[in-house]
Coordinates of C-alpha atoms in Angstrom, one line a residue:
Chain A
M1 CA -35.9 -4.6 -21.5
K2 CA -38.0 -3.4 -24.4
K3 CA -40.7 -2.5 -22.2
Q4 CA -39.0 -1.0 -20.2
K5 CA -37.9 1.8 -22.9
K6 CA -41.3 1.9 -24.0
R7 CA -42.7 2.8 -20.7
N8 CA -39.6 5.5 -20.7
R9 CA -40.4 7.4 -23.6
G10 CA -43.6 9.4 -23.4
R11 CA -44.3 12.1 -21.7
W12 CA -42.9 14.8 -18.8
R13 CA -44.4 13.5 -16.0
K14 CA -44.9 16.5 -13.1
D15 CA -43.0 13.2 -10.7
D16 CA -40.1 13.9 -13.1
T17 CA -39.4 17.9 -12.2
Q18 CA -40.6 16.0 -9.1
L19 CA -36.7 13.6 -9.0
T20 CA -35.2 15.4 -10.7
L21 CA -35.4 17.9 -8.1
L22 CA -34.7 16.1 -6.0
A23 CA -31.8 14.8 -7.1
L24 CA -30.9 18.2 -7.9
P25 CA -28.4 19.2 -5.2
T26 CA -27.1 15.7 -5.1
A27 CA -26.3 16.9 -8.7
I28 CA -25.6 20.2 -7.6
W29 CA -22.6 18.9 -5.6
Y30 CA -20.6 17.0 -8.2
L31 CA -20.0 19.9 -10.5
C32 CA -19.2 21.2 -7.3
F33 CA -16.5 18.4 -6.0
C34 CA -16.1 16.4 -8.9
Y35 CA -16.7 17.9 -12.5
M36 CA -15.2 21.0 -11.7
P37 CA -11.9 19.6 -10.6
M38 CA -12.0 17.5 -14.0
F39 CA -12.0 20.9 -16.0
G40 CA -8.7 21.7 -13.6
I41 CA -6.9 19.1 -15.5
I42 CA -5.8 21.2 -18.4
M43 CA -3.0 22.4 -15.6
A44 CA -1.1 19.3 -17.5
F45 CA -0.6 21.2 -20.4
K46 CA -0.2 24.2 -19.0
N47 CA 2.7 26.8 -17.0
F48 CA 0.4 28.1 -14.3
R49 CA 0.9 31.1 -13.5
I50 CA -1.1 33.5 -11.3
I51 CA -1.8 36.1 -14.2
D52 CA -4.0 38.7 -12.3
S53 CA -4.8 37.9 -9.2
S54 CA -7.6 39.5 -8.5
K55 CA -10.1 37.0 -11.0
N56 CA -10.1 33.2 -10.6
F57 CA -8.3 30.2 -10.6
F58 CA -10.4 29.4 -13.9
Y59 CA -8.9 32.4 -15.8
N60 CA -5.7 31.9 -14.8
L61 CA -5.7 28.7 -16.5
L62 CA -7.2 29.8 -20.1
A63 CA -4.8 32.3 -19.6
S64 CA -1.4 30.6 -18.6
E65 CA 1.1 29.6 -21.7
T66 CA -0.4 26.3 -22.6
V67 CA 3.6 24.0 -23.4
G68 CA 2.1 21.1 -24.6
F69 CA 3.7 17.8 -22.7
K70 CA 6.5 19.6 -21.8
N71 CA 5.6 18.9 -17.8
F72 CA 5.4 14.9 -18.1
K73 CA 8.6 15.0 -20.2
F74 CA 10.0 17.2 -17.0
L75 CA 7.8 14.5 -15.1
F76 CA 10.0 11.8 -16.5
S77 CA 13.4 13.2 -16.7
S78 CA 13.9 14.0 -12.6
G79 CA 15.1 10.9 -11.8
S80 CA 11.8 10.0 -9.9
G81 CA 9.3 9.1 -11.9
G82 CA 10.1 6.0 -12.6
L83 CA 10.9 5.0 -9.0
V84 CA 7.0 6.2 -8.3
I85 CA 5.3 4.6 -11.3
K86 CA 7.0 1.6 -9.8
L87 CA 6.9 1.7 -6.7
T88 CA 3.1 2.8 -6.8
L89 CA 1.8 -0.6 -8.9
L90 CA 3.9 -3.0 -6.7
Y91 CA 2.4 -2.1 -3.4
N92 CA -0.2 -2.2 -4.9
L93 CA -0.3 -5.2 -6.4
V94 CA 0.6 -7.2 -3.5
F95 CA -2.4 -5.4 -1.6
I96 CA -5.4 -6.6 -4.3
V97 CA -3.8 -9.9 -4.6
L98 CA -3.5 -10.1 -0.6
G99 CA -6.7 -7.4 0.8
I100 CA -8.9 -10.4 -1.1
V101 CA -7.2 -13.7 -0.5
V102 CA -6.3 -13.4 2.9
P103 CA -10.1 -11.9 4.2
V104 CA -11.5 -14.9 2.2
T105 CA -9.7 -17.6 3.4
L106 CA -10.1 -16.3 6.8
S107 CA -14.6 -16.3 6.3
L108 CA -14.2 -19.4 4.3
I109 CA -12.0 -20.7 7.9
M110 CA -14.8 -19.0 10.1
S111 CA -17.5 -19.8 8.6
Q112 CA -16.9 -23.4 9.5
L113 CA -15.5 -22.7 13.5
H114 CA -17.9 -24.9 15.9
S115 CA -18.5 -21.2 18.0
K116 CA -20.7 -18.7 16.7
K117 CA -20.2 -16.6 19.3
F118 CA -15.9 -17.3 19.1
A119 CA -16.9 -16.4 15.7
K120 CA -18.6 -13.7 16.3
T121 CA -16.0 -12.2 18.8
C122 CA -13.3 -12.3 16.9
Q123 CA -14.8 -10.6 13.9
T124 CA -15.5 -8.2 15.9
L125 CA -12.2 -7.1 17.2
M126 CA -10.5 -7.6 14.2
F127 CA -12.6 -4.6 12.6
L128 CA -11.5 -2.8 15.2
P129 CA -8.0 -1.4 13.0
F130 CA -10.3 -0.6 10.0
F131 CA -12.1 2.3 12.7
M132 CA -8.1 3.6 13.0
S133 CA -7.0 6.3 11.4
W134 CA -3.8 6.2 9.5
V135 CA -2.6 9.3 12.2
V136 CA -4.1 6.7 14.9
V137 CA -1.5 3.8 13.4
T138 CA 1.1 6.0 13.1
Y139 CA 1.1 6.0 16.9
F140 CA 1.0 2.2 17.2
V141 CA 3.8 2.2 15.2
F142 CA 5.7 4.5 16.4
A143 CA 4.9 3.0 20.3
F144 CA 6.8 -0.5 18.8
L145 CA 9.4 0.8 16.4
S146 CA 11.0 3.6 17.9
P147 CA 14.3 4.1 18.4
D148 CA 14.9 4.5 21.5
K149 CA 11.9 3.9 23.5
G150 CA 9.9 1.0 20.6
L151 CA 9.1 -2.1 22.7
V152 CA 10.7 -4.3 20.2
N153 CA 14.4 -2.4 19.7
E154 CA 13.7 -2.7 24.2
M155 CA 13.0 -6.6 22.7
L156 CA 16.3 -7.2 20.8
K157 CA 18.6 -5.1 23.7
N158 CA 17.4 -7.9 26.3
F159 CA 18.4 -10.7 23.6
G160 CA 21.7 -8.9 23.2
R161 CA 20.4 -7.4 20.5
N162 CA 21.8 -4.1 18.8
P163 CA 18.8 -2.2 18.2
I164 CA 17.5 -1.1 15.1
S165 CA 16.9 2.8 13.9
W166 CA 13.8 1.6 12.4
Y167 CA 13.0 5.2 10.7
R168 CA 15.8 5.1 9.3
E169 CA 16.5 1.9 7.5
P170 CA 14.2 0.6 4.5
K171 CA 14.7 -2.2 3.6
Y172 CA 12.6 -3.8 6.6
W173 CA 9.4 -0.9 5.5
P174 CA 7.8 -2.6 3.3
G175 CA 7.1 -5.4 4.3
I176 CA 5.8 -3.4 7.5
L177 CA 3.5 -2.1 5.4
I178 CA 1.9 -3.8 3.8
F179 CA 1.3 -6.2 7.0
L180 CA -0.5 -2.9 8.1
N181 CA -2.2 -2.3 4.7
T182 CA -3.7 -5.8 4.5
W183 CA -4.0 -6.0 9.3
K184 CA -6.1 -2.3 8.4
G185 CA -8.7 -4.2 5.6
M186 CA -9.1 -7.8 6.9
G187 CA -11.6 -6.7 8.9
Y188 CA -13.8 -5.0 6.4
G189 CA -13.6 -7.7 3.5
M190 CA -13.7 -10.3 6.3
V191 CA -17.4 -8.3 7.4
V192 CA -18.7 -8.5 3.6
Y193 CA -17.6 -11.7 2.4
L194 CA -18.9 -14.1 5.7
A195 CA -22.2 -12.2 5.2
N196 CA -22.5 -13.7 1.3
I197 CA -21.3 -16.9 3.0
T198 CA -24.1 -16.6 5.7
S199 CA -26.4 -16.7 2.9
I200 CA -25.9 -19.5 1.1
D201 CA -28.3 -21.9 1.5
G202 CA -28.1 -24.7 3.9
S203 CA -29.5 -26.7 1.8
L204 CA -26.7 -26.9 -0.7
Y205 CA -24.0 -27.6 1.6
E206 CA -26.6 -30.8 2.9
A207 CA -26.7 -32.5 -0.5
A208 CA -23.1 -32.3 -1.3
M209 CA -22.7 -34.5 2.1
I210 CA -25.4 -36.5 1.1
D211 CA -23.4 -37.5 -1.9
G212 CA -19.5 -38.0 0.1
A213 CA -18.4 -34.4 -0.1
T214 CA -15.8 -33.3 2.1
K215 CA -15.4 -29.8 3.4
L216 CA -13.1 -28.9 1.0
Q217 CA -14.5 -30.0 -1.6
Q218 CA -18.1 -28.4 -0.6
A219 CA -15.8 -25.1 0.1
K220 CA -14.1 -25.3 -3.5
Y221 CA -17.7 -26.5 -6.0
I222 CA -20.5 -24.3 -3.5
T223 CA -18.8 -21.4 -1.0
L224 CA -16.0 -20.0 -4.2
P225 CA -19.3 -20.0 -7.1
M226 CA -21.4 -18.4 -5.3
M227 CA -18.6 -15.9 -3.3
K228 CA -17.5 -15.5 -7.5
Y229 CA -20.2 -12.3 -7.7
V230 CA -18.8 -10.0 -4.5
I231 CA -15.0 -10.7 -5.0
I232 CA -15.3 -9.9 -8.6
M233 CA -16.7 -6.6 -7.4
M234 CA -14.4 -6.4 -4.9
F235 CA -11.5 -7.2 -7.2
I236 CA -13.3 -4.5 -9.9
L237 CA -12.9 -1.5 -7.6
A238 CA -10.1 -2.4 -6.3
T239 CA -8.0 -2.1 -9.8
G240 CA -9.4 0.9 -10.1
G241 CA -6.9 2.7 -7.2
I242 CA -4.0 0.2 -8.4
V243 CA -2.7 4.3 -9.7
R244 CA -3.6 5.3 -6.3
S245 CA -2.2 5.3 -3.3
D246 CA -2.6 5.6 0.5
F247 CA -0.9 8.6 1.4
G248 CA -1.1 8.0 4.7
L249 CA 0.1 4.7 4.6
F250 CA 2.8 5.7 2.7
Y251 CA 3.6 9.2 4.2
Q252 CA 2.6 9.7 8.2
V253 CA 2.4 6.1 9.4
T254 CA 7.0 6.6 8.2
K255 CA 7.2 9.7 9.9
A256 CA 7.3 11.5 6.2
S257 CA 10.8 10.4 6.5
N258 CA 13.5 11.4 3.5
S259 CA 15.3 8.6 4.5
L260 CA 12.7 5.8 3.4
Y261 CA 12.1 7.5 0.3
T262 CA 13.6 4.5 -1.3
V263 CA 10.3 2.5 -0.5
T264 CA 7.9 5.1 0.4
E265 CA 8.2 7.5 -2.7
T266 CA 4.4 5.8 -4.5
I267 CA 2.5 8.8 -6.8
D268 CA -0.1 10.4 -3.9
V269 CA 3.1 11.0 -2.3
F270 CA 4.6 12.3 -5.0
I271 CA 2.1 14.7 -5.9
F272 CA 1.7 16.1 -2.1
K273 CA 4.8 17.3 -2.1
M274 CA 5.2 18.4 -5.5
I275 CA 2.2 20.8 -3.3
K276 CA 3.5 21.0 -0.7
E277 CA 6.7 21.1 0.3
Q278 CA 8.6 22.1 -3.3
P279 CA 6.2 23.9 -4.9
N280 CA 5.6 22.6 -8.7
P281 CA 2.4 22.8 -9.1
N282 CA 3.2 22.0 -13.1
M283 CA 4.6 18.7 -12.3
G284 CA 2.5 17.7 -9.5
A285 CA -0.8 17.9 -12.1
A286 CA 1.1 15.8 -14.8
A287 CA 1.5 12.9 -12.3
A288 CA -2.2 13.7 -11.4
F289 CA -3.4 13.6 -14.3
L290 CA -1.7 10.5 -15.5
Q291 CA -2.4 8.6 -12.7
S292 CA -7.0 10.0 -13.1
V293 CA -6.5 9.1 -16.4
I294 CA -4.5 5.5 -16.3
G295 CA -6.8 4.7 -13.4
C296 CA -9.5 5.6 -15.6
L297 CA -8.2 3.3 -18.5
L298 CA -7.7 -0.1 -15.9
I299 CA -11.2 0.3 -14.5
L300 CA -12.4 0.1 -17.8
T301 CA -10.6 -2.1 -19.1
T302 CA -10.8 -4.7 -16.3
N303 CA -14.9 -4.8 -16.9
K304 CA -14.5 -5.6 -20.5
I305 CA -12.6 -8.8 -19.5
V306 CA -14.9 -9.2 -16.7
K307 CA -18.1 -9.1 -19.7
K308 CA -16.2 -11.1 -21.7
I309 CA -15.8 -14.2 -19.7
D310 CA -19.2 -13.8 -17.6
N311 CA -21.8 -11.5 -18.3
D312 CA -23.3 -11.3 -15.2
S313 CA -20.2 -10.0 -13.2
A314 CA -19.4 -6.8 -15.0
I315 CA -20.1 -3.3 -12.5
I316 CA -20.5 -1.6 -15.6
Chain B
M1 CA -35.4 -21.8 8.9
R2 CA -38.9 -22.2 10.0
K3 CA -38.1 -21.8 13.6
K4 CA -36.3 -18.1 12.7
E5 CA -34.1 -15.3 10.6
K6 CA -31.4 -17.7 8.9
D7 CA -28.5 -15.2 10.0
F8 CA -24.6 -15.5 12.2
E9 CA -25.9 -17.3 15.2
E10 CA -27.7 -20.3 13.0
T11 CA -27.1 -23.5 15.4
P12 CA -24.6 -25.6 13.0
I13 CA -25.7 -28.9 11.7
K14 CA -24.3 -31.6 13.3
Y15 CA -23.0 -33.7 10.8
N16 CA -21.5 -31.7 9.1
C17 CA -18.8 -29.6 11.2
I18 CA -15.4 -29.8 10.8
K19 CA -13.2 -31.9 13.2
P20 CA -12.7 -31.1 16.2
A21 CA -9.5 -31.0 16.6
T22 CA -9.7 -28.7 13.5
N23 CA -11.6 -26.6 14.9
V24 CA -9.2 -26.1 18.1
I25 CA -6.4 -25.1 15.2
F26 CA -8.6 -22.6 13.6
S27 CA -9.5 -20.7 16.9
A28 CA -6.2 -20.6 18.5
I29 CA -5.4 -18.8 14.6
F30 CA -8.3 -16.0 15.2
F31 CA -7.6 -15.8 18.6
L32 CA -4.5 -14.8 18.1
L33 CA -5.6 -12.6 14.9
A34 CA -8.1 -11.1 17.0
V35 CA -5.7 -10.1 19.7
L36 CA -3.4 -8.5 17.1
C37 CA -5.9 -6.3 16.3
V38 CA -6.5 -5.0 19.3
V39 CA -3.7 -5.4 21.4
P40 CA -2.0 -1.4 19.7
T41 CA -5.0 0.1 21.7
I42 CA -4.9 -1.6 24.6
F43 CA -1.1 -1.4 24.6
I44 CA -1.0 2.7 23.5
V45 CA -3.7 2.8 26.8
I46 CA -1.8 1.4 29.2
L47 CA 1.3 3.9 28.2
S48 CA -0.5 6.6 28.7
F49 CA -1.3 5.9 32.2
S50 CA 2.5 5.7 32.5
S51 CA 4.9 8.1 33.7
S52 CA 7.1 10.0 32.6
K53 CA 10.0 8.6 34.3
S54 CA 8.7 5.3 34.3
I55 CA 8.6 5.5 30.2
A56 CA 12.5 6.6 30.5
Q57 CA 13.8 4.5 31.9
V58 CA 12.2 0.9 29.9
G59 CA 11.2 2.6 27.6
Y60 CA 7.6 1.8 26.1
S61 CA 6.7 -1.6 28.2
F62 CA 3.5 -3.4 28.7
I63 CA 4.6 -3.0 32.0
P64 CA 5.4 0.4 33.4
V65 CA 7.8 1.2 35.9
E66 CA 5.6 3.4 37.5
W67 CA 1.3 4.4 36.8
S68 CA 0.3 7.7 37.2
L69 CA -1.9 10.4 35.2
E70 CA 0.4 13.4 34.5
A71 CA -1.1 13.2 30.9
Y72 CA -4.3 12.9 31.4
E73 CA -4.1 16.3 33.7
Y74 CA -1.8 17.9 31.3
L75 CA -4.7 17.6 28.7
W76 CA -6.9 18.6 31.5
N77 CA -5.5 21.8 32.2
N78 CA -5.0 22.2 28.4
F79 CA -9.1 21.6 28.5
D80 CA -9.5 24.8 26.1
M81 CA -7.4 23.8 23.2
I82 CA -8.5 19.9 23.0
S83 CA -12.5 20.6 24.2
R84 CA -11.8 23.0 20.8
A85 CA -10.6 20.6 19.0
F86 CA -12.9 17.8 20.2
G87 CA -16.1 20.3 19.3
V88 CA -14.6 20.8 15.5
S89 CA -14.1 17.4 15.1
I90 CA -17.6 16.6 17.0
F91 CA -19.9 19.6 14.9
V92 CA -18.1 18.7 11.3
T93 CA -19.5 15.0 12.2
I94 CA -22.9 15.2 12.8
S95 CA -23.4 18.2 10.9
G96 CA -21.1 15.9 7.9
V97 CA -23.5 12.7 7.9
I98 CA -26.6 14.7 7.7
I99 CA -26.0 16.7 5.1
G100 CA -24.1 13.6 3.5
L101 CA -27.5 11.1 4.2
L102 CA -29.4 13.4 2.7
L103 CA -28.1 14.2 -0.7
T104 CA -27.4 10.4 -0.7
T105 CA -30.3 9.5 -0.3
S106 CA -32.1 11.7 -2.9
M107 CA -30.4 11.3 -5.2
A108 CA -30.7 7.3 -4.8
Y109 CA -34.3 6.9 -4.3
S110 CA -34.0 9.4 -7.7
L111 CA -32.0 6.7 -9.7
S112 CA -33.7 4.1 -7.8
R113 CA -37.8 5.3 -9.6
S114 CA -37.1 2.9 -13.2
N115 CA -39.4 5.5 -15.4
F116 CA -37.7 9.0 -14.4
K117 CA -37.0 10.1 -17.4
L118 CA -33.5 12.0 -16.6
K119 CA -32.9 8.4 -14.8
G120 CA -29.7 7.6 -17.4
F121 CA -28.4 11.0 -17.6
F122 CA -28.0 11.2 -13.7
T123 CA -26.5 7.4 -13.7
W124 CA -23.5 8.9 -15.3
V125 CA -23.4 11.3 -12.8
V126 CA -22.8 9.6 -10.3
F127 CA -20.9 7.2 -12.4
I128 CA -18.0 9.2 -14.0
P129 CA -16.3 10.2 -10.8
M130 CA -16.3 6.2 -9.6
V131 CA -13.8 6.1 -12.4
F132 CA -12.5 9.4 -13.1
G133 CA -10.5 12.5 -10.8
G134 CA -9.5 15.4 -11.6
G135 CA -6.5 14.9 -10.3
L136 CA -4.3 15.8 -6.4
V137 CA -3.5 19.1 -7.9
S138 CA -6.6 20.9 -9.7
T139 CA -8.5 19.9 -6.9
Y140 CA -7.0 21.5 -4.6
N141 CA -7.0 24.6 -6.6
I142 CA -10.6 24.6 -6.9
Y143 CA -11.2 24.2 -3.3
T144 CA -9.5 27.6 -2.6
S145 CA -9.4 29.8 -5.1
V146 CA -12.6 29.0 -6.9
L147 CA -15.0 27.2 -4.3
G148 CA -12.6 29.9 -1.8
L149 CA -12.8 26.7 0.5
K150 CA -9.2 27.1 2.4
D151 CA -9.6 27.6 6.5
S152 CA -13.6 27.2 6.4
I153 CA -14.8 24.8 8.8
W154 CA -17.3 23.7 5.7
V155 CA -13.9 22.4 3.6
L156 CA -13.9 19.7 6.3
I157 CA -18.2 18.9 5.1
L158 CA -18.4 19.5 2.4
P159 CA -16.0 17.2 -0.1
M160 CA -16.4 13.4 1.9
A161 CA -20.4 13.9 1.5
V162 CA -20.8 11.7 -0.5
S163 CA -19.5 9.1 -2.7
S164 CA -20.4 7.3 -5.9
F165 CA -20.0 4.2 -3.7
H166 CA -23.0 4.9 -1.3
V167 CA -25.0 6.4 -3.8
V168 CA -24.7 2.6 -5.6
I169 CA -25.3 1.2 -2.7
C170 CA -28.8 3.3 -1.5
K171 CA -30.2 2.9 -5.1
T172 CA -29.6 -1.0 -4.8
F173 CA -31.1 -1.3 -1.4
F174 CA -33.5 0.6 -2.8
K175 CA -34.7 -1.0 -5.9
T176 CA -34.5 -5.0 -4.1
T177 CA -35.7 -3.5 -0.4
I178 CA -38.9 -1.8 -1.5
P179 CA -41.5 -2.9 -3.2
Q180 CA -42.6 -1.2 -6.2
S181 CA -45.8 -1.7 -6.2
I182 CA -46.4 0.7 -2.9
L183 CA -44.4 3.8 -4.0
E184 CA -47.2 3.4 -7.7
S185 CA -50.2 3.2 -5.0
A186 CA -49.2 5.8 -3.4
E187 CA -48.6 7.8 -7.0
I188 CA -51.8 7.0 -7.3
D189 CA -53.1 8.0 -4.4
G190 CA -51.5 11.7 -5.3
A191 CA -48.4 11.8 -2.9
S192 CA -46.1 14.0 -4.5
Q193 CA -42.2 12.6 -4.7
F194 CA -40.9 14.3 -2.1
R195 CA -43.6 13.2 0.3
I196 CA -42.6 9.6 -0.9
Y197 CA -39.4 9.7 -0.4
F198 CA -39.6 11.4 3.5
Q199 CA -42.2 9.6 4.4
M200 CA -42.1 6.1 3.2
V201 CA -38.6 5.4 1.3
L202 CA -36.7 6.6 4.3
P203 CA -38.6 5.3 7.6
I204 CA -38.4 2.5 5.5
S205 CA -34.5 2.3 5.1
K206 CA -33.4 2.9 8.4
P207 CA -31.0 -0.3 8.7
L208 CA -29.3 1.4 4.9
L209 CA -29.4 5.1 7.0
A210 CA -27.7 3.7 10.5
T211 CA -24.9 1.9 7.5
I212 CA -23.9 4.9 5.1
G213 CA -24.1 7.7 8.4
L214 CA -22.4 4.9 9.9
L215 CA -19.5 5.3 7.7
L216 CA -20.0 8.7 7.4
T217 CA -19.6 9.1 11.1
F218 CA -16.5 7.4 11.2
G219 CA -15.5 8.7 7.8
Y220 CA -15.4 12.2 9.3
W221 CA -14.2 11.5 12.1
N222 CA -11.4 10.0 11.5
D223 CA -10.9 12.3 8.5
W224 CA -6.9 14.0 9.3
W225 CA -6.5 14.7 5.0
L226 CA -9.1 17.7 4.7
S227 CA -7.1 19.4 7.4
L228 CA -3.5 18.7 6.4
M229 CA -4.4 20.5 2.9
Y230 CA -7.3 23.3 3.8
I231 CA -6.8 24.1 7.1
D232 CA -4.1 26.4 8.4
N233 CA -5.6 28.2 11.6
K234 CA -5.7 26.5 14.5
K235 CA -8.9 27.1 15.8
L236 CA -9.9 25.1 13.7
Y237 CA -7.8 22.4 14.5
S238 CA -9.9 18.9 14.7
L239 CA -8.5 16.4 17.2
Q240 CA -6.8 14.4 14.7
A241 CA -5.2 17.3 13.0
V242 CA -3.9 17.9 16.4
L243 CA -2.6 14.7 16.7
M244 CA -0.5 15.2 13.6
S245 CA 0.5 18.3 14.3
V246 CA 1.5 16.9 18.4
E247 CA 3.7 13.9 16.6
R248 CA 5.5 16.5 14.0
N249 CA 6.3 18.8 16.9
I250 CA 5.5 18.4 21.2
E251 CA 5.5 22.0 21.3
F252 CA 2.5 22.4 20.2
L253 CA 0.7 22.3 22.7
A254 CA 2.7 24.7 24.6
N255 CA 2.9 27.0 22.3
N256 CA -0.9 27.7 22.1
A257 CA -2.2 26.8 25.6
D258 CA -3.9 30.2 26.9
G259 CA -3.9 32.4 29.9
L260 CA -0.1 30.9 30.5
S261 CA 1.7 32.6 33.7
V262 CA 5.0 31.0 32.9
S263 CA 6.3 31.3 29.6
A264 CA 6.5 28.8 26.7
A265 CA 9.7 27.4 26.9
E266 CA 9.4 26.6 30.7
Y267 CA 5.3 25.1 30.5
A268 CA 6.9 22.3 27.8
M269 CA 9.7 21.6 29.4
K270 CA 7.5 20.5 32.2
M271 CA 6.0 18.5 29.5
P272 CA 4.9 14.5 30.3
K273 CA 6.3 14.5 26.6
E274 CA 5.6 10.8 25.4
P275 CA 2.3 9.2 27.7
M276 CA 0.4 12.4 26.5
R277 CA 1.3 12.2 22.9
M278 CA -0.5 8.8 23.7
A279 CA -3.2 10.3 26.2
M280 CA -3.5 12.3 22.1
A281 CA -4.4 9.2 20.0
V282 CA -6.3 7.6 23.3
V283 CA -9.3 10.2 24.1
I284 CA -9.5 10.1 19.3
V285 CA -9.8 6.0 19.7
I286 CA -11.9 5.6 22.6
P287 CA -15.2 6.8 21.3
I288 CA -14.5 4.8 18.6
A289 CA -13.5 1.6 20.1
C290 CA -16.4 2.0 22.6
A291 CA -19.1 3.0 19.6
Y292 CA -18.6 0.3 17.0
P293 CA -19.4 -3.2 18.2
F294 CA -22.8 -2.0 19.0
F295 CA -22.6 -0.9 15.6
Q296 CA -21.8 -3.4 13.4
K297 CA -25.0 -5.1 12.9
Y298 CA -25.8 -2.4 10.9
F299 CA -22.6 -2.8 9.0
V300 CA -23.1 -5.8 8.5
T301 CA -26.7 -6.0 6.6
G302 CA -26.0 -2.4 4.5
L303 CA -23.0 -4.1 3.4
T304 CA -24.9 -7.4 1.8
V305 CA -27.6 -5.3 0.5
G306 CA -25.6 -3.2 -0.8
S307 CA -23.4 -5.5 -2.2
V308 CA -26.2 -7.4 -4.7
K309 CA -26.3 -6.8 -7.8
E310 CA -30.1 -6.4 -10.0

């Protein structure tokens, strides 16, 4: 560390100029697409109006009247604020837990299968949903759940039950959405974890076996500790997403059905509606502001906690 | 270890295996899971080859009463529209991947050089967007009014070109797989940083380029969000956007078909609605389903290399 610092001091060299030039286009990209929107966040404290349509967004933003926390007050008094927060957090907690437990468990089991060819084939097939966009998944779901032609309702009819109009019944959807999210992310997680498992030194297992360790003990005392870093990294990244919600899953897959809003009105859907359907950009901006700030704090806090427990696993 | 590199294909050590009975159970579980992941795709392919009559009779079923190609014939007759959407998708994907790779790797290479003076500053530039974003509303306003990207093809390409996560993966890859001594000796020989980056670093990192390139490819091919937000002009609709519109409004195609001798309403009457929706989805899914198994190995190498912490 010290040596590094010493070497970093000293004169500005030609190499530094060239490296700066190499990094510059990307830095400009970051300025346009990441940092400029960050300045736009003051919209949450403004009553944004187009004051002068010949000037650009920033001029109008700064010229708009500042209203302090009024937008936030509206957000929470509108009645949907509480529901939106509750849904977003609950769904995400389930997604984070399942998104780690399911792929880790499956990769542990898969690494033990006798036929490696079979394991590899299965892994490839399970990776398929990851490459499907939510728009396509919407079609899959519709093929099964369509109220008048769907496969599930046809089956129910054949068993002499009443068909269910799926897109009007909120009670089924939390389960369906959680299932879909797990189904889609499973393959990706497994690729990451399996690659990690196969990179573990085989002699550790041999030594454990000679000492009489069972398979379960081997998994508990060798594999899981060796996977710790990757799991923690995935976990920290996931916590940052706790205030985001997968718009495609909640909006597209449910076909934006109004009768389902009690289980699908997560924060991104809410903000989208604020922009596109019932234009109220200021309230949307307030919601987006909360989303950004809370998300940022969450990642930093998680990282800090992880750092306290185990310094090597922190990502920052 | 001596006979070949240790990888997924390695023969298991025979005496440290799970019992055969357990193996059968586990294999069965994975067989079911694999089926669960593939069945929906097969299902919509079957549906796209069913006739509308059959769907009216027995609903969406794995065994249609009658097979037919009418959905595909219909798409073929709409060739102008579909091929334009296809063209938009292809163009966006290819240019997006090239731009994205150049921007990502050049930044990552600069960050990977330990004696680069501005390393700390650029690290923060890349890191902050990872945890903090402007939010949807201000992003929307910036893109449309400041950058003037509404209804332009670039709005489908640029916003997705760089992701901080990719930059970090690349940086780690450069740090761990390219020996610093090679780069330093090149510097001593008088090679400029551009030359090192283009002629040494990029050729060495083919597996990495493949990985990031693939992530970008699928990202662009599957993107519907940017179209939904910023594109109103039907000429700039990508395949996913067309699919989205068809899902909302099946008459979309009829209303946008060119050079019709009959009225749109009449045209819509004749349309094999249900199978056609599914055929549209198939047109999008099949290229992906056919391509990804061949590239999977790159994913595995890239993801593992990238996730190793320094």
